[in-house]
PDB file of N, CA, C and O in Angstrom:
ATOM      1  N   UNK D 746    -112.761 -14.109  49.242  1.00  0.00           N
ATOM      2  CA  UNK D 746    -113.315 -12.951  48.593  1.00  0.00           C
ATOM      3  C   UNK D 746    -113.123 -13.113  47.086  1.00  0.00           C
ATOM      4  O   UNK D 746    -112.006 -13.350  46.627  1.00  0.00           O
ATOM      5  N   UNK D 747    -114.300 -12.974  46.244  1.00  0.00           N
ATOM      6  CA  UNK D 747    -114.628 -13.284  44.955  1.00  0.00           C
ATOM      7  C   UNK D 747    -114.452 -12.394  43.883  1.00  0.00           C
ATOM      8  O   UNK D 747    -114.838 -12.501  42.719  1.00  0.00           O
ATOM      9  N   UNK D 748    -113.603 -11.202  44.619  1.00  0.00           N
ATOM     10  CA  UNK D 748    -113.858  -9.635  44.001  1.00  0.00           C
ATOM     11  C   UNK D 748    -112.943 -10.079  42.756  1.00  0.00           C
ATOM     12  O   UNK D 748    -112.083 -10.959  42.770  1.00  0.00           O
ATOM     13  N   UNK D 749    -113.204  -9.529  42.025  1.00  0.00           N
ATOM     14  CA  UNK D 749    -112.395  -9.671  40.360  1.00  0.00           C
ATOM     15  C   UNK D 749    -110.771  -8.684  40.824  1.00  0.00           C
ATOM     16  O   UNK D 749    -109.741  -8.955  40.208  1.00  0.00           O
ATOM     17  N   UNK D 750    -110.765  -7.973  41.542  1.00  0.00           N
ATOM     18  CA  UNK D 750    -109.055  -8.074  41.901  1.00  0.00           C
ATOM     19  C   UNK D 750    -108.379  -8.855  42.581  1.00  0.00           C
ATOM     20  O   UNK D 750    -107.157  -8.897  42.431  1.00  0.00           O
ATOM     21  N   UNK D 751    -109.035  -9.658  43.490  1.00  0.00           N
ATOM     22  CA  UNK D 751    -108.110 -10.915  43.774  1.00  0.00           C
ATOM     23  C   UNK D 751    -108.349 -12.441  43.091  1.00  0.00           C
ATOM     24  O   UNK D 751    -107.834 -13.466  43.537  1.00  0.00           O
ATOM     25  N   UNK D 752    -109.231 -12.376  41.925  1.00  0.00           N
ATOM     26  CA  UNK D 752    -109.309 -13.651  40.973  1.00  0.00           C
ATOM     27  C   UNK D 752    -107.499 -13.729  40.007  1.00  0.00           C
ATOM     28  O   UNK D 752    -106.710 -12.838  39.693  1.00  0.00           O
ATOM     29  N   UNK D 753    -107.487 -14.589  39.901  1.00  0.00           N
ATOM     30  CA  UNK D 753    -106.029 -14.688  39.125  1.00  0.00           C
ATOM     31  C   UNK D 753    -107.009 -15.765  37.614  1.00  0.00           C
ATOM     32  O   UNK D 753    -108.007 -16.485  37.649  1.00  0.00           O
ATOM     33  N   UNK D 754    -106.120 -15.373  36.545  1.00  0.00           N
ATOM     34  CA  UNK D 754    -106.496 -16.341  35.289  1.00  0.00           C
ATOM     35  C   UNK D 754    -106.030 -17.695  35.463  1.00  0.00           C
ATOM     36  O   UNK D 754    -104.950 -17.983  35.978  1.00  0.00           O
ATOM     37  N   UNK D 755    -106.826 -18.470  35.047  1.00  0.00           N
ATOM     38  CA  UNK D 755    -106.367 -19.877  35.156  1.00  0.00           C
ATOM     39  C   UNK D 755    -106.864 -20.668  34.396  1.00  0.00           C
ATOM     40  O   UNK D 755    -108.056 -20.442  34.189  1.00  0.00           O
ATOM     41  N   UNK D 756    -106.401 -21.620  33.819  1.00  0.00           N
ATOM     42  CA  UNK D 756    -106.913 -22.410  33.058  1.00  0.00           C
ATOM     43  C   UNK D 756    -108.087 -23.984  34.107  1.00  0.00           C
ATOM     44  O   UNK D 756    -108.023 -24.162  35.323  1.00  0.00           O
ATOM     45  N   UNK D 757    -108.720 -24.572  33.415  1.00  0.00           N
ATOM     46  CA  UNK D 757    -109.352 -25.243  33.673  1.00  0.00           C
ATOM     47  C   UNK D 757    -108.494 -26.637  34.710  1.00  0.00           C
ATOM     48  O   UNK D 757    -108.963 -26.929  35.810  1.00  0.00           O
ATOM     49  N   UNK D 758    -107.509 -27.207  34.273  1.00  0.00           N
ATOM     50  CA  UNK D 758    -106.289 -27.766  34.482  1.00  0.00           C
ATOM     51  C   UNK D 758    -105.626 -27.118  35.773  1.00  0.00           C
ATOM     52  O   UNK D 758    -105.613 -27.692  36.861  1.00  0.00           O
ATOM     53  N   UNK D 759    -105.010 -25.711  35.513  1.00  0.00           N
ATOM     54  CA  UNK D 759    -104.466 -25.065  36.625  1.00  0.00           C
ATOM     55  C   UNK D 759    -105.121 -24.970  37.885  1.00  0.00           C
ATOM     56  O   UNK D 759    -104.495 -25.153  38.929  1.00  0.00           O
ATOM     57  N   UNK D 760    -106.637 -24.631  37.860  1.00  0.00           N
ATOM     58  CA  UNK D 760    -107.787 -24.632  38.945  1.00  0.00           C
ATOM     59  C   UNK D 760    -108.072 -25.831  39.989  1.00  0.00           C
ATOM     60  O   UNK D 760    -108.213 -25.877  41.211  1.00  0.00           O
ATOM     61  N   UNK D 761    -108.092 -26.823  38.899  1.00  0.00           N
ATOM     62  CA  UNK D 761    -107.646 -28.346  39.584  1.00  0.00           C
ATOM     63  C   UNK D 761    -106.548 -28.210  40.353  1.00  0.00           C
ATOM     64  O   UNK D 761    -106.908 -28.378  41.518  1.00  0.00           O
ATOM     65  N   UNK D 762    -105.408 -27.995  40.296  1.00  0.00           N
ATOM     66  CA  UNK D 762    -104.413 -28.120  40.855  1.00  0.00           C
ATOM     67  C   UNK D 762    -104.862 -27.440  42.386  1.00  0.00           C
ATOM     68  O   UNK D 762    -104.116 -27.741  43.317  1.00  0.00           O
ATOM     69  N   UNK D 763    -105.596 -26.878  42.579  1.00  0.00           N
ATOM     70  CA  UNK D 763    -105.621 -25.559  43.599  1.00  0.00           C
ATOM     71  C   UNK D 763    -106.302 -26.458  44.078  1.00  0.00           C
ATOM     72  O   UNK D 763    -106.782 -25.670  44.894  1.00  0.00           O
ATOM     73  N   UNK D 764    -106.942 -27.674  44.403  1.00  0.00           N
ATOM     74  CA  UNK D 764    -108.251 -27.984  45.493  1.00  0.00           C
ATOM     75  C   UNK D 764    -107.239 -28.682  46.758  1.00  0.00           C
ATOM     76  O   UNK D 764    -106.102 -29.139  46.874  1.00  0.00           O
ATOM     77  N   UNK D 765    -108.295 -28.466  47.485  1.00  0.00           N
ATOM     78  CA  UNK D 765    -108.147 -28.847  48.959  1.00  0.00           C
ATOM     79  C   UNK D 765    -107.827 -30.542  49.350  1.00  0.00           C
ATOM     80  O   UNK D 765    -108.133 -31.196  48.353  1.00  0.00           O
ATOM     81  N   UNK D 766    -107.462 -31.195  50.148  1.00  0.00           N
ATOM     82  CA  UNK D 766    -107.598 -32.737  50.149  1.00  0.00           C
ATOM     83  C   UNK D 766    -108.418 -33.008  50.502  1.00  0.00           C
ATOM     84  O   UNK D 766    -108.863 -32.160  51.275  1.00  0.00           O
ATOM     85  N   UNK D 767    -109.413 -34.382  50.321  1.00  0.00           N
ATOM     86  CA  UNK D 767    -110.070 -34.977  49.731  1.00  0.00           C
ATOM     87  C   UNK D 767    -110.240 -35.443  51.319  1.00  0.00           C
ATOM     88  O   UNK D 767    -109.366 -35.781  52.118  1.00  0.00           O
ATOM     89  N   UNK D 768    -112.078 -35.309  51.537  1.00  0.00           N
ATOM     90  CA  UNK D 768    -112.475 -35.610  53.047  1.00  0.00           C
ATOM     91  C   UNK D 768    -112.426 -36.944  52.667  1.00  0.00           C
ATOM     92  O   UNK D 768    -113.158 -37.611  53.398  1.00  0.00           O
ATOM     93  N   UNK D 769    -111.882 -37.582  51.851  1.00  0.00           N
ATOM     94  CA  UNK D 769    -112.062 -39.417  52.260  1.00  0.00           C
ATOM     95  C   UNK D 769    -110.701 -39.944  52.393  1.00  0.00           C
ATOM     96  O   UNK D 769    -110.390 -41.134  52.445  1.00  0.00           O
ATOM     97  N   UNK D 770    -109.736 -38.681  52.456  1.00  0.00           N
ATOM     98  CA  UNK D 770    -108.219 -39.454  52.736  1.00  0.00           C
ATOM     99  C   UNK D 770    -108.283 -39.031  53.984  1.00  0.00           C
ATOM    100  O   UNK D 770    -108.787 -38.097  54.609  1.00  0.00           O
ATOM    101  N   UNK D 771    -107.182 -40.625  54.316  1.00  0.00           N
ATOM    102  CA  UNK D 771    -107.619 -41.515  55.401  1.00  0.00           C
ATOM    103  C   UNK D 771    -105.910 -40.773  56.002  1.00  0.00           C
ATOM    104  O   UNK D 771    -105.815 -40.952  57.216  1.00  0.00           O
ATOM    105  N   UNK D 772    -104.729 -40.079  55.444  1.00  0.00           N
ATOM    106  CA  UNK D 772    -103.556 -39.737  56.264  1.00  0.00           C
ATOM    107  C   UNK D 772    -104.011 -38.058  56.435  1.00  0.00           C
ATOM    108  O   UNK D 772    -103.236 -37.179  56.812  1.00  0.00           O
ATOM    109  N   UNK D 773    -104.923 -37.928  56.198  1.00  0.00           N
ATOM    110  CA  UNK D 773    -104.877 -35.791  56.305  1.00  0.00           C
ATOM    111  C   UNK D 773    -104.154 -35.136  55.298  1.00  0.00           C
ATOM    112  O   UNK D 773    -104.139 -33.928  55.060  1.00  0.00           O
ATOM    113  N   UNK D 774    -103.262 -36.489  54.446  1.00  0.00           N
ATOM    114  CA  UNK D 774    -101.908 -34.891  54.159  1.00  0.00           C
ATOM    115  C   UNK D 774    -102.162 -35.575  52.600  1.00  0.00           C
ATOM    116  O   UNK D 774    -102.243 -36.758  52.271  1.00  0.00           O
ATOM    117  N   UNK D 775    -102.256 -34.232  51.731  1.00  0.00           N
ATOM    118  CA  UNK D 775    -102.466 -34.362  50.348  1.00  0.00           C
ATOM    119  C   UNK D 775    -101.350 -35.306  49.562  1.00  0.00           C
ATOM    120  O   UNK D 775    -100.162 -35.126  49.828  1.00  0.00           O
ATOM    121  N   UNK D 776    -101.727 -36.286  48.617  1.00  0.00           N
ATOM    122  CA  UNK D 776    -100.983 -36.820  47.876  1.00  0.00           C
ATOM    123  C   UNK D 776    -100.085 -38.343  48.471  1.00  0.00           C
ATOM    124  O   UNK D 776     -99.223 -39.032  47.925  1.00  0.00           O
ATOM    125  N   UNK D 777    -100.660 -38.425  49.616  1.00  0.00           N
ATOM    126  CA  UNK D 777    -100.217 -39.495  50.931  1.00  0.00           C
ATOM    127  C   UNK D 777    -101.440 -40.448  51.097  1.00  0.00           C
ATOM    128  O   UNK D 777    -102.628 -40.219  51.322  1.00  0.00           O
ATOM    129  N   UNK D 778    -100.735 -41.597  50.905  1.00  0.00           N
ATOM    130  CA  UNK D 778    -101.754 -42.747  51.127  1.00  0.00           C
ATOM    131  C   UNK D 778    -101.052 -44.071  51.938  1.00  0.00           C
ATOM    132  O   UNK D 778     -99.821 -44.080  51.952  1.00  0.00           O
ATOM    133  N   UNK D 779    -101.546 -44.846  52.405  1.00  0.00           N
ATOM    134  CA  UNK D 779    -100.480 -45.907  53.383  1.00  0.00           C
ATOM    135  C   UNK D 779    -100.908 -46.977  52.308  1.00  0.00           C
ATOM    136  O   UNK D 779    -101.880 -47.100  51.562  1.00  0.00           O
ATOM    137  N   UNK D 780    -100.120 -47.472  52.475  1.00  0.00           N
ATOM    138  CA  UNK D 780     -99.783 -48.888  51.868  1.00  0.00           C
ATOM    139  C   UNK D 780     -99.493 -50.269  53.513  1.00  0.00           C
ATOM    140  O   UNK D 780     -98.359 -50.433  53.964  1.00  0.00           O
ATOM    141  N   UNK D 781    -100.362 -50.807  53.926  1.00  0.00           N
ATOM    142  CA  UNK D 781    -100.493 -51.884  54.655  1.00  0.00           C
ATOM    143  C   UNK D 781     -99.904 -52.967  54.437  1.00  0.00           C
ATOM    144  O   UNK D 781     -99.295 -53.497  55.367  1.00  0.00           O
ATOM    145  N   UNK D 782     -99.933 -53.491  53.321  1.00  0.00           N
ATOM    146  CA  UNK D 782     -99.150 -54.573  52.987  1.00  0.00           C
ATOM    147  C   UNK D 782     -97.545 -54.432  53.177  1.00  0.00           C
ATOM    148  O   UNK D 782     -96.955 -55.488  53.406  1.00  0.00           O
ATOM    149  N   UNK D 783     -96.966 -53.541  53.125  1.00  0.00           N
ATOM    150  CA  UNK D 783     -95.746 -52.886  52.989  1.00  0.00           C
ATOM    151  C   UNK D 783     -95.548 -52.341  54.481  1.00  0.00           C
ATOM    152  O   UNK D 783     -94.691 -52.752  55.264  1.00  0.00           O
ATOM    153  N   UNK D 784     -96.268 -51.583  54.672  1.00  0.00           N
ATOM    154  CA  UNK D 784     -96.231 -51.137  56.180  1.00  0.00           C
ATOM    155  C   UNK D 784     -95.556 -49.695  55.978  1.00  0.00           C
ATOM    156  O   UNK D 784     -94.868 -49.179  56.858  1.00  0.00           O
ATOM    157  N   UNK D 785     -95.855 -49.000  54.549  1.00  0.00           N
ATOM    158  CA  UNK D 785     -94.776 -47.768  54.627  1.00  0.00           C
ATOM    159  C   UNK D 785     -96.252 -46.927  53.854  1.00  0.00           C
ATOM    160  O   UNK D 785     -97.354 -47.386  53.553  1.00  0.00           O
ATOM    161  N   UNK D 786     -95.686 -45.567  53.723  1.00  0.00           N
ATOM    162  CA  UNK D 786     -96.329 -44.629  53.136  1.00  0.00           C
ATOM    163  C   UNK D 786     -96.046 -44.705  51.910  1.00  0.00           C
ATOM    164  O   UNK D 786     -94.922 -44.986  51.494  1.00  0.00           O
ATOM    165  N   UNK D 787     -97.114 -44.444  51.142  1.00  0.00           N
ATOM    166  CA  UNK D 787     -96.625 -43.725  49.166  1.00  0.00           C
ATOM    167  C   UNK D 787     -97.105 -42.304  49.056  1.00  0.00           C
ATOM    168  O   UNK D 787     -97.983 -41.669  49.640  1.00  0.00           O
ATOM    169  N   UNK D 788     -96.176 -41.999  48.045  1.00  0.00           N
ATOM    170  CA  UNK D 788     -96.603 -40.375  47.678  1.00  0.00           C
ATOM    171  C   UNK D 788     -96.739 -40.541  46.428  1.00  0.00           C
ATOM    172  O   UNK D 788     -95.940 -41.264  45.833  1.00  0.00           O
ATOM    173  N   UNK D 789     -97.946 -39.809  45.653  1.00  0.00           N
ATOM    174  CA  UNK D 789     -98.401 -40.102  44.420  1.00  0.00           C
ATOM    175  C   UNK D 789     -98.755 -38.315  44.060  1.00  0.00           C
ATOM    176  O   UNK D 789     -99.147 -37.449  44.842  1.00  0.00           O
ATOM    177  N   UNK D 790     -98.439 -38.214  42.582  1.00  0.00           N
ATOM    178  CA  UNK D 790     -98.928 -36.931  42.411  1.00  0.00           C
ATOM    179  C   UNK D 790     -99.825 -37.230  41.149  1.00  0.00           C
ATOM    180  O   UNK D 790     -99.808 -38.322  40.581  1.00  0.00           O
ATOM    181  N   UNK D 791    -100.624 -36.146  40.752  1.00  0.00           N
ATOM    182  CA  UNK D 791    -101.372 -36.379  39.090  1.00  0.00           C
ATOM    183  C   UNK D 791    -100.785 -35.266  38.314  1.00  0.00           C
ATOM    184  O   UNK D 791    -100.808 -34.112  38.743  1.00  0.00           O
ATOM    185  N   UNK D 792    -100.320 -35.553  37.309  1.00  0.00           N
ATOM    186  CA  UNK D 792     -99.621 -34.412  36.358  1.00  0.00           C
ATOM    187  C   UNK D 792    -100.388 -34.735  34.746  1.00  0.00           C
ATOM    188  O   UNK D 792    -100.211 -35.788  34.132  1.00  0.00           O
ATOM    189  N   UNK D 793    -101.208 -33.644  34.280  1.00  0.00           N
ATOM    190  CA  UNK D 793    -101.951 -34.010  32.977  1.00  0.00           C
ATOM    191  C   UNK D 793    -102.215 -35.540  33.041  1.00  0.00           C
ATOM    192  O   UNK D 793    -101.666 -36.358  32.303  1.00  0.00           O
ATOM    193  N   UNK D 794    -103.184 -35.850  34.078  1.00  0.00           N
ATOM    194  CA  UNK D 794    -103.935 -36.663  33.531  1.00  0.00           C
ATOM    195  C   UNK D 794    -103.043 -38.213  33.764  1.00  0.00           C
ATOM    196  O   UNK D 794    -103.376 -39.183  33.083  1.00  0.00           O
ATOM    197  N   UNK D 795    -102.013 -38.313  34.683  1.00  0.00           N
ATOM    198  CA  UNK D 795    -101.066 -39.249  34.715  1.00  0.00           C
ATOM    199  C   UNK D 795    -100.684 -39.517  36.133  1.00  0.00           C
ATOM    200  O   UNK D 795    -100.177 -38.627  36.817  1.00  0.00           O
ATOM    201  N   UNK D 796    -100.918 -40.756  36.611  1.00  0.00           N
ATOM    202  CA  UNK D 796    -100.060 -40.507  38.230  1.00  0.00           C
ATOM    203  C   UNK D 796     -98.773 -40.540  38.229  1.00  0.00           C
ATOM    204  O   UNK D 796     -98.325 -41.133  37.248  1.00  0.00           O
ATOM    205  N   UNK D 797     -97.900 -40.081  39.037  1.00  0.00           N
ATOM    206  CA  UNK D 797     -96.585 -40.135  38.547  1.00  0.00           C
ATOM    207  C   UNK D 797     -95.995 -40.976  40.238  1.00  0.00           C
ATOM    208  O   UNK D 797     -95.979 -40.102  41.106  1.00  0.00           O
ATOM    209  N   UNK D 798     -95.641 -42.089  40.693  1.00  0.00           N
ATOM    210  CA  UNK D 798     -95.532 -42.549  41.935  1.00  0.00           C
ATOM    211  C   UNK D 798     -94.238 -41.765  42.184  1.00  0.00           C
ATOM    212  O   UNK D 798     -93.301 -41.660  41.392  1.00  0.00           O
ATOM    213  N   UNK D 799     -94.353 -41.123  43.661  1.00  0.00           N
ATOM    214  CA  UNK D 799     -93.205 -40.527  43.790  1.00  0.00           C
ATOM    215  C   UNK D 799     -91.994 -41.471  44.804  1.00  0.00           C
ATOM    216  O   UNK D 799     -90.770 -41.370  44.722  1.00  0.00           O
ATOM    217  N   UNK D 800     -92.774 -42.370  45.732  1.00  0.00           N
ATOM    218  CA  UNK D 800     -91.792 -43.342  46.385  1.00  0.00           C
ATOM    219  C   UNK D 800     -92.469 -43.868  47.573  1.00  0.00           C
ATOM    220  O   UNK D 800     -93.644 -43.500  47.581  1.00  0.00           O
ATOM    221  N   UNK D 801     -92.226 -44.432  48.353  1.00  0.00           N
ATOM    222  CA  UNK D 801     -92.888 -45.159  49.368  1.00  0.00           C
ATOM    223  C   UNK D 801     -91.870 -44.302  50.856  1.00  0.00           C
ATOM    224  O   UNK D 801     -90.843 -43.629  50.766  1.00  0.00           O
ATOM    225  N   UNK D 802     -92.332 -44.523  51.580  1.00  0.00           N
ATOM    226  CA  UNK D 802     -91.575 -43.373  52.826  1.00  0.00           C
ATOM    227  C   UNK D 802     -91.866 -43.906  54.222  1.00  0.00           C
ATOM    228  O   UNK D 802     -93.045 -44.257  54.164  1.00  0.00           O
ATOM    229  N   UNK D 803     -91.510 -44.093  55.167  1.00  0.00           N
ATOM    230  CA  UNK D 803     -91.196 -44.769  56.460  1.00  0.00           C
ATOM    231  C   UNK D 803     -92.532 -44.063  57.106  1.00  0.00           C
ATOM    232  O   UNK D 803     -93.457 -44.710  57.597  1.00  0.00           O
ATOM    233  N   UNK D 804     -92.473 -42.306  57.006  1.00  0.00           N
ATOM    234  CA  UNK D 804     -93.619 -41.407  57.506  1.00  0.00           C
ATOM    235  C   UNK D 804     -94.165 -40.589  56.708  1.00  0.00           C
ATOM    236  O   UNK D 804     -93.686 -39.866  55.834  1.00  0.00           O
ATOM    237  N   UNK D 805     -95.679 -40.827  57.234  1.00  0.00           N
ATOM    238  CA  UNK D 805     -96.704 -39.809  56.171  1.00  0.00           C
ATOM    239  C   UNK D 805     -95.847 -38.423  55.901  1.00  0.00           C
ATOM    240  O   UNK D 805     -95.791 -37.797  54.843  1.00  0.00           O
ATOM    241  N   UNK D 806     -95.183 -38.113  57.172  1.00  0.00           N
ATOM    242  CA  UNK D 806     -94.584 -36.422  56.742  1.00  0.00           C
ATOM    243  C   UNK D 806     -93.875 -36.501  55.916  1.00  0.00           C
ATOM    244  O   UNK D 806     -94.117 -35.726  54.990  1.00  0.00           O
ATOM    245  N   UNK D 807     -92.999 -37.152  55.793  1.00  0.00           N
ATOM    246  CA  UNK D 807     -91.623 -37.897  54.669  1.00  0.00           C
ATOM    247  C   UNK D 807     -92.397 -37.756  53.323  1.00  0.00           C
ATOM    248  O   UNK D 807     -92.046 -37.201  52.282  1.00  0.00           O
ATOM    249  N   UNK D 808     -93.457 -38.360  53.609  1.00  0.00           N
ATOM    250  CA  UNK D 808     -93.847 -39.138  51.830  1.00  0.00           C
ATOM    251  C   UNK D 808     -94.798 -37.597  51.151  1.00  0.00           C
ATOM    252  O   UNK D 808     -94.709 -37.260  49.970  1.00  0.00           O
ATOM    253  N   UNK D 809     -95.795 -36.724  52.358  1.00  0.00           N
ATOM    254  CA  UNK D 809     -96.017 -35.444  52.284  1.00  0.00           C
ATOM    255  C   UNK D 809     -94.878 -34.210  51.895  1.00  0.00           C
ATOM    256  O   UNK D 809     -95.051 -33.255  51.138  1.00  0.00           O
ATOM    257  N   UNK D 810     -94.142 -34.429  52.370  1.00  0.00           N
ATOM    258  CA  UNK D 810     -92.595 -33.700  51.450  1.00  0.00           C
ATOM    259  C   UNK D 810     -92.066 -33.538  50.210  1.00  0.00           C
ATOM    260  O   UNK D 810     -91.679 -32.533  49.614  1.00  0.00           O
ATOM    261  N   UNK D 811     -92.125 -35.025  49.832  1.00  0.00           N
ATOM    262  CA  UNK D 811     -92.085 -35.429  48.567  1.00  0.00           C
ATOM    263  C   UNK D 811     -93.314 -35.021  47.780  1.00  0.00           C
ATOM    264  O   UNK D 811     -93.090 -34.469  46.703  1.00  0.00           O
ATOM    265  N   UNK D 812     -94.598 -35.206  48.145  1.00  0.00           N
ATOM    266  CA  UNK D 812     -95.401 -34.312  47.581  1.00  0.00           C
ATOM    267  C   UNK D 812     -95.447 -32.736  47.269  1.00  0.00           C
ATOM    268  O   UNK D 812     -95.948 -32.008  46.411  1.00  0.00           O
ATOM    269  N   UNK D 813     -94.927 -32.644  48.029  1.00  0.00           N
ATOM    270  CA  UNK D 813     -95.346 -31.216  48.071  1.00  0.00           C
ATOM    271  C   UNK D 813     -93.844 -30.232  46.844  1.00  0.00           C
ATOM    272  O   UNK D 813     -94.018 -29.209  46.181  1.00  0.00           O
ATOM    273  N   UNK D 814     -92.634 -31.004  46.967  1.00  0.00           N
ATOM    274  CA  UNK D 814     -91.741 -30.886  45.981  1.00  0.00           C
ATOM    275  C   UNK D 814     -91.814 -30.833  44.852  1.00  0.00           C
ATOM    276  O   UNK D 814     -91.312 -30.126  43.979  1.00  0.00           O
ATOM    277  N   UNK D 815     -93.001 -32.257  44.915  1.00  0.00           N
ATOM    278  CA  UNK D 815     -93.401 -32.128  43.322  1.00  0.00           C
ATOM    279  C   UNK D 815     -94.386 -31.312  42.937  1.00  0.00           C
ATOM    280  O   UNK D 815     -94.035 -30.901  41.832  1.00  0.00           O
ATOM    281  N   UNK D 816     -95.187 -30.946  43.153  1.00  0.00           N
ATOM    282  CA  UNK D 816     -96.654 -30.348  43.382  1.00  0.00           C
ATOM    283  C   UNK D 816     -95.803 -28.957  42.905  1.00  0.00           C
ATOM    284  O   UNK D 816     -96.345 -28.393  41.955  1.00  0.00           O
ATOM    285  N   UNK D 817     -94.406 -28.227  43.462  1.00  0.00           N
ATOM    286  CA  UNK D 817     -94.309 -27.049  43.422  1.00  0.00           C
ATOM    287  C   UNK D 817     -93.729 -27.144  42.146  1.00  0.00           C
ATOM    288  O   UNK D 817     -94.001 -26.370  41.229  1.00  0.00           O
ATOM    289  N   UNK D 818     -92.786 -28.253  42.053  1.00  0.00           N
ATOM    290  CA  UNK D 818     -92.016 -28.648  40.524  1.00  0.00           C
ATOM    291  C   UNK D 818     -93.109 -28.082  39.273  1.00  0.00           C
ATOM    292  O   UNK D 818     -93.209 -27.094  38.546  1.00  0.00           O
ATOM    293  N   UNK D 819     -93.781 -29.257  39.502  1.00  0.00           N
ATOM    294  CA  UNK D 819     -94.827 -29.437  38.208  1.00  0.00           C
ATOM    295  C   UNK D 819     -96.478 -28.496  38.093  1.00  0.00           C
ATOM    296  O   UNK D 819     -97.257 -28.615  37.147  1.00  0.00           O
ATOM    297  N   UNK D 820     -96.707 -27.551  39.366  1.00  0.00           N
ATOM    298  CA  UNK D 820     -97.644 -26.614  39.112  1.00  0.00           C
ATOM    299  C   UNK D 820     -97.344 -25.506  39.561  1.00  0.00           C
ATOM    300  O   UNK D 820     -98.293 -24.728  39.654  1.00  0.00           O
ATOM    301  N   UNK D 821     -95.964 -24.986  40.010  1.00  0.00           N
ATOM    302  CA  UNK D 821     -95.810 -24.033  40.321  1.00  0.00           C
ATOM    303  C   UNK D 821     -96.890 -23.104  41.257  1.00  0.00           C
ATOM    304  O   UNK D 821     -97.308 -23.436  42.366  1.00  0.00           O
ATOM    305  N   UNK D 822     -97.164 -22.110  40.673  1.00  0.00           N
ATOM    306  CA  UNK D 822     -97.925 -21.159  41.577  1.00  0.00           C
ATOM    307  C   UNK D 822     -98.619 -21.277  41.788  1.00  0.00           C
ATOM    308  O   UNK D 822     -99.101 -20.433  42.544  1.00  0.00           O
ATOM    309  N   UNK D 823     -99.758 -22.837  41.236  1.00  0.00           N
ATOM    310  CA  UNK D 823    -100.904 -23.521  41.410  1.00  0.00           C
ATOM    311  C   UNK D 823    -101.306 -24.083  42.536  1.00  0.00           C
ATOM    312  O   UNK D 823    -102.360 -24.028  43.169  1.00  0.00           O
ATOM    313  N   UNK D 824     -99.786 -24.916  42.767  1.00  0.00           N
ATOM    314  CA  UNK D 824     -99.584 -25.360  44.093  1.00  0.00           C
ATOM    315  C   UNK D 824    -100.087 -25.052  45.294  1.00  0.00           C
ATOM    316  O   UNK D 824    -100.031 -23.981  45.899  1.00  0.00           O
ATOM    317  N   UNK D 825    -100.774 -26.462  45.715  1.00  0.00           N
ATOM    318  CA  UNK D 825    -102.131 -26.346  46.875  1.00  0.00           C
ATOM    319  C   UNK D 825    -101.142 -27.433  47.590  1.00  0.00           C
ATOM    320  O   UNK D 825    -100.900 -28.440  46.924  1.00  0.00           O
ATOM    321  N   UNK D 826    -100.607 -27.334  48.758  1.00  0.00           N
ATOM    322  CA  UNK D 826     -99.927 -28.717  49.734  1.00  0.00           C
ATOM    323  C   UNK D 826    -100.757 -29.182  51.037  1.00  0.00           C
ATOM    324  O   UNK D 826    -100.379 -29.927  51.941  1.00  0.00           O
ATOM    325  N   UNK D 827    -102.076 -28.488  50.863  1.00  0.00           N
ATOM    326  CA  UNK D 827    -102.788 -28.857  52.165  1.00  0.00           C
ATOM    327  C   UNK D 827    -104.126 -28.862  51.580  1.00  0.00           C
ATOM    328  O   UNK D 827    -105.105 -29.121  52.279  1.00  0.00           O
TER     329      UNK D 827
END
């Protein structure tokens, strides 16, 4: 619902933060990508324009955790984990 009492202000930057994951990732879970060569998961976040690698992880849920930590760290109330 689009009604101007449930819009919140946001900057252009902040709005980004809010999207959904991306129908071409291949684990379901935002900010989670496999690494094959390795045989482990990575968790990657984008902060202004920067990836910031958060670590490699045994399981997508593991390395999705770590996302989502940071995601709340660095956008706060912006924060989208799914």
């Amino acid at each position: 619902n689009n009604a101007w009492l449930n819009l919140r202000e946001a900057t252009h930057y902040q709005n980004n933060q809010n999207s959904r994951v991306k129908v071409n990732n291949k684990s379901g879970l935002k900010g989670v990508t496999v690494n094959k060569a390795l045989g482990k998961w990575r968790s990657q976040i984008s902060v202004s324009g920067k990836k910031i690698h958060l670590g490699y992880f045994l399981t997508p849920e593991a390395a999705h955790d770590a996302y989502c930590a940071a995601a709340t760290k660095f956008y706060g109330d912006f924060a989208r984990t799914s």
